[in-house]
Amino acid sequence: MEKIGITTTIPVEVIYAAGCIPVDLNNIFITAENPAALVEEAELAGYPRNICAWIKGIYTTVLANREIRRVIAVTQGDCSNTHALMETLHIQGIEIIPFAFPYDRDYDMLKLQIEKLMQVFGVDWEQVAEQKKRLDKVREKVWLLDEKTWRENSVSGFNNHLYQVMCSDFNGNPELFAQEVKAVLEKSTPLPAGDEIRLGYIGVPPIMTDLYEYLEKKGARVVFNEVQRQFTMPFATSDLVEQYRLYTYPYNIFWRLQDIAAEIEKRNLHGIIHYAQSFCYRHIQDLIIRKELKVPVLTLEGDRPVRLDARTKMRIDAFLDILR
Amino acid sequence: MIFGFDLGSRYVKLATLAEDSFNFYRYETIEFYKEFGRKEQDSLVIDFARLGFGETGKIISTGYGRNTVQIQGGQDIPEIKAHVYGARWQTGLEDFTLLDLGGQDSKVVLVRKGRLLDFQTNDKCAASSGRYLENMAAVLGITLEELSKYHEDPIDLSSTCAIFGESEIIGKIIEGHSIASLAAGVNYTIFKRIKPMLSQLLCDKIIFTGGVAHNGALKNIVEKEMQVEVIVPQYPQYNGAIGCCVYGGSLLE
């Protein structure tokens, strides 16, 4: 079965319908033995230092995994650096399949994009609908895992992050992934509500590996992972186009903020950590986020895949102090 | 006796408190760790006898290094908390914006009714810090004290990077600008970098601490540009160390 690289969440039902295996390149990069070395390798190839480390990591990841010959690139709704990433991969012989989330969430435009993707993979709506049913069954389990995180404190913030983020590609094997989630669910036991600070994490998944662990050590608990949760498509709709319209991440910040504000209320969050990747345009949106959200916000910036540095820890400590 | 250590990137500051009276000591960071400290397992053991103290006591520490070194037998507190305690104790104020400019760190903290309400810090760049002023004074061939005198008729420096700033100022020297204008330009650069943080967390009084608070020109610039009163407490550089003692002695409850 052919492996298809993806640069972020796309209508993955189409790939499964074609009998191919989607591979979220971000996940392969960040779980590599030495992700920092992958970033350095891209810099040796000529990538600038002041460019997002995820882009550089993905570049090297694709070249290092020779079984990936085709990559679906989200050219609108994620990151415009992706354009140049695709061009540098193209000259290395990788086939690029562009996919664009329309900025205004237009139904017809989105449907057209999905249909173009279906055409590339030679599948029809019936086959795609069948895969949606298959994947929704797995997603339901992850929704339950998320609920257990904030209602019962029985799933850690890190596991909440991990299993939700994996819903971009279901680790290439939805049924096996579902078994893993089931095992986590079975092991989880509700904890009595303590005096921990309840945090929400918003923005792209963190590039540093020990954020959740550090927060827990300091008496805080992440009970909401915004973008990771969006990867699980937590929407009750049988319409695939509508599902990817309700998905907030690729559209404008105000659409995301509606979702974030509702979850702050529902999950009784004390504060928000807004993660911004160095050199990412989303960092600009921080000023809107700070203005619009009603709870204290700590903005953390991450550059390379390393552990938390002393300054970031100092800022986290001070933030938790404010919330206490 | 209470020992308050502020483990900075440039200096280790120590305040001691005994019978309501403070004493202050300052050590070069590298020298301090070499001469007076040794690592045992995960903590730093301080040779108090060698520092000249016959007795030890309660130890509270804070500062840049506190995530990597924990002083043996001591308690560490978050840096911003220490600075807020210090500023409240030194000024008696409960509502203010704290501006702390240290060797590598810049912090702006909003305090209301004595409580830490919000804060911002520099993140990936130390161009708005004391280290930058030291470098620029060296390039201009003047002392830090001399650099701290000028705030009028500043030249315009635009580099984001502190190191590129050096070559930029060399260009300005060649153009023939006066030392006064060059120094004022350097001081203004610091202000420009902290202005966005200050603007977001501004109230009608700024307490200015950290080693850079000895720079009188910068105090003038902040006052003039932000149109608020700027208060430099008696011991700006020891503010964090004082805060540790204040916390340790429960002097502000």
PDB file of C-alpha atoms in Angstrom, chain A residues 186-287:
ATOM      1  CA  GLU A 186      -9.418   1.072  30.197  1.00  0.00           C
ATOM      2  CA  LYS A 187      -6.426   2.059  32.287  1.00  0.00           C
ATOM      3  CA  SER A 188      -7.818   5.473  33.189  1.00  0.00           C
ATOM      4  CA  THR A 189      -9.238   5.939  36.649  1.00  0.00           C
ATOM      5  CA  PRO A 190     -11.045   9.112  37.698  1.00  0.00           C
ATOM      6  CA  LEU A 191      -9.112  11.362  40.043  1.00  0.00           C
ATOM      7  CA  PRO A 192     -10.885  13.488  42.626  1.00  0.00           C
ATOM      8  CA  ALA A 193     -10.828  17.138  41.683  1.00  0.00           C
ATOM      9  CA  GLY A 194      -7.747  18.583  43.389  1.00  0.00           C
ATOM     10  CA  ASP A 195      -6.512  22.139  43.589  1.00  0.00           C
ATOM     11  CA  GLU A 196      -4.646  21.915  40.287  1.00  0.00           C
ATOM     12  CA  ILE A 197      -4.753  24.812  37.906  1.00  0.00           C
ATOM     13  CA  ARG A 198      -6.829  23.946  34.851  1.00  0.00           C
ATOM     14  CA  LEU A 199      -5.183  25.100  31.658  1.00  0.00           C
ATOM     15  CA  GLY A 200      -6.080  25.211  27.996  1.00  0.00           C
ATOM     16  CA  TYR A 201      -3.408  24.885  25.334  1.00  0.00           C
ATOM     17  CA  ILE A 202      -4.089  26.690  22.060  1.00  0.00           C
ATOM     18  CA  GLY A 203      -2.092  27.012  18.867  1.00  0.00           C
ATOM     19  CA  VAL A 204      -0.131  24.447  16.905  1.00  0.00           C
ATOM     20  CA  PRO A 205       1.183  21.440  18.845  1.00  0.00           C
ATOM     21  CA  PRO A 206       4.353  22.267  20.811  1.00  0.00           C
ATOM     22  CA  ILE A 207       7.784  21.567  19.376  1.00  0.00           C
ATOM     23  CA  MET A 208       9.277  21.147  22.857  1.00  0.00           C
ATOM     24  CA  THR A 209       8.819  17.712  24.258  1.00  0.00           C
ATOM     25  CA  ASP A 210       8.422  18.252  27.990  1.00  0.00           C
ATOM     26  CA  LEU A 211       5.848  21.033  28.328  1.00  0.00           C
ATOM     27  CA  TYR A 212       3.007  18.881  29.676  1.00  0.00           C
ATOM     28  CA  GLU A 213       5.296  17.075  32.076  1.00  0.00           C
ATOM     29  CA  TYR A 214       6.659  20.354  33.430  1.00  0.00           C
ATOM     30  CA  LEU A 215       3.193  21.850  33.906  1.00  0.00           C
ATOM     31  CA  GLU A 216       2.057  18.797  35.840  1.00  0.00           C
ATOM     32  CA  LYS A 217       5.132  18.930  38.025  1.00  0.00           C
ATOM     33  CA  LYS A 218       4.198  22.497  38.873  1.00  0.00           C
ATOM     34  CA  GLY A 219       0.632  21.668  39.857  1.00  0.00           C
ATOM     35  CA  ALA A 220      -1.159  22.520  36.639  1.00  0.00           C
ATOM     36  CA  ARG A 221      -3.079  20.292  34.239  1.00  0.00           C
ATOM     37  CA  VAL A 222      -3.875  20.808  30.574  1.00  0.00           C
ATOM     38  CA  VAL A 223      -7.503  19.796  30.087  1.00  0.00           C
ATOM     39  CA  PHE A 224      -8.005  21.336  26.669  1.00  0.00           C
ATOM     40  CA  ASN A 225      -5.794  21.003  23.603  1.00  0.00           C
ATOM     41  CA  GLU A 226      -7.358  23.185  20.971  1.00  0.00           C
ATOM     42  CA  VAL A 227      -5.857  22.238  17.609  1.00  0.00           C
ATOM     43  CA  GLN A 228      -5.233  18.638  18.611  1.00  0.00           C
ATOM     44  CA  ARG A 229      -8.938  18.324  19.481  1.00  0.00           C
ATOM     45  CA  GLN A 230      -9.845  19.825  16.124  1.00  0.00           C
ATOM     46  CA  PHE A 231      -7.866  17.027  14.453  1.00  0.00           C
ATOM     47  CA  THR A 232     -10.460  14.609  15.882  1.00  0.00           C
ATOM     48  CA  MET A 233     -13.285  16.389  14.031  1.00  0.00           C
ATOM     49  CA  PRO A 234     -15.547  16.633  17.091  1.00  0.00           C
ATOM     50  CA  PHE A 235     -18.641  17.566  15.092  1.00  0.00           C
ATOM     51  CA  ALA A 236     -21.931  15.742  14.724  1.00  0.00           C
ATOM     52  CA  THR A 237     -22.394  15.788  10.979  1.00  0.00           C
ATOM     53  CA  SER A 238     -22.723  13.082   8.368  1.00  0.00           C
ATOM     54  CA  ASP A 239     -21.701  15.476   5.606  1.00  0.00           C
ATOM     55  CA  LEU A 240     -17.977  15.223   4.907  1.00  0.00           C
ATOM     56  CA  VAL A 241     -17.714  18.693   3.339  1.00  0.00           C
ATOM     57  CA  GLU A 242     -19.522  20.210   6.320  1.00  0.00           C
ATOM     58  CA  GLN A 243     -17.159  18.339   8.666  1.00  0.00           C
ATOM     59  CA  TYR A 244     -14.135  20.054   7.133  1.00  0.00           C
ATOM     60  CA  ARG A 245     -16.004  23.376   7.194  1.00  0.00           C
ATOM     61  CA  LEU A 246     -16.649  23.075  10.929  1.00  0.00           C
ATOM     62  CA  TYR A 247     -12.983  22.222  11.465  1.00  0.00           C
ATOM     63  CA  THR A 248     -11.563  25.519  12.779  1.00  0.00           C
ATOM     64  CA  TYR A 249      -7.774  25.343  12.366  1.00  0.00           C
ATOM     65  CA  PRO A 250      -7.354  26.323   8.693  1.00  0.00           C
ATOM     66  CA  TYR A 251      -9.785  29.228   8.755  1.00  0.00           C
ATOM     67  CA  ASN A 252      -9.700  32.673  10.350  1.00  0.00           C
ATOM     68  CA  ILE A 253      -8.868  33.363  13.995  1.00  0.00           C
ATOM     69  CA  PHE A 254     -12.384  34.520  14.903  1.00  0.00           C
ATOM     70  CA  TRP A 255     -13.822  31.145  13.947  1.00  0.00           C
ATOM     71  CA  ARG A 256     -11.189  29.497  16.145  1.00  0.00           C
ATOM     72  CA  LEU A 257     -11.893  31.889  19.004  1.00  0.00           C
ATOM     73  CA  GLN A 258     -15.578  30.937  19.080  1.00  0.00           C
ATOM     74  CA  ASP A 259     -14.577  27.340  19.690  1.00  0.00           C
ATOM     75  CA  ILE A 260     -11.903  28.293  22.252  1.00  0.00           C
ATOM     76  CA  ALA A 261     -14.245  30.582  24.220  1.00  0.00           C
ATOM     77  CA  ALA A 262     -16.933  27.895  24.386  1.00  0.00           C
ATOM     78  CA  GLU A 263     -14.453  25.301  25.649  1.00  0.00           C
ATOM     79  CA  ILE A 264     -12.996  27.692  28.277  1.00  0.00           C
ATOM     80  CA  GLU A 265     -16.496  27.998  29.681  1.00  0.00           C
ATOM     81  CA  LYS A 266     -17.425  24.332  29.403  1.00  0.00           C
ATOM     82  CA  ARG A 267     -14.157  23.001  30.848  1.00  0.00           C
ATOM     83  CA  ASN A 268     -13.840  25.667  33.519  1.00  0.00           C
ATOM     84  CA  LEU A 269     -10.346  26.767  32.503  1.00  0.00           C
ATOM     85  CA  HIS A 270      -8.320  29.140  34.672  1.00  0.00           C
ATOM     86  CA  GLY A 271      -5.854  30.214  32.029  1.00  0.00           C
ATOM     87  CA  ILE A 272      -4.662  29.663  28.477  1.00  0.00           C
ATOM     88  CA  ILE A 273      -1.233  28.898  27.106  1.00  0.00           C
ATOM     89  CA  HIS A 274      -0.949  30.206  23.582  1.00  0.00           C
ATOM     90  CA  TYR A 275       1.881  28.495  21.795  1.00  0.00           C
ATOM     91  CA  ALA A 276       3.463  30.271  18.861  1.00  0.00           C
ATOM     92  CA  GLN A 277       6.107  28.762  16.667  1.00  0.00           C
ATOM     93  CA  SER A 278       9.064  31.078  16.020  1.00  0.00           C
ATOM     94  CA  PHE A 279       8.722  32.878  12.699  1.00  0.00           C
ATOM     95  CA  CYS A 280       5.102  31.750  12.204  1.00  0.00           C
ATOM     96  CA  TYR A 281       2.482  34.247  10.985  1.00  0.00           C
ATOM     97  CA  ARG A 282       0.118  32.917  13.644  1.00  0.00           C
ATOM     98  CA  HIS A 283       2.226  34.739  16.218  1.00  0.00           C
ATOM     99  CA  ILE A 284       0.605  37.984  15.021  1.00  0.00           C
ATOM    100  CA  GLN A 285      -2.812  36.623  16.019  1.00  0.00           C
ATOM    101  CA  ASP A 286      -1.627  36.651  19.623  1.00  0.00           C
ATOM    102  CA  LEU A 287      -2.730  40.270  19.939  1.00  0.00           C
TER     103      LEU A 287
END
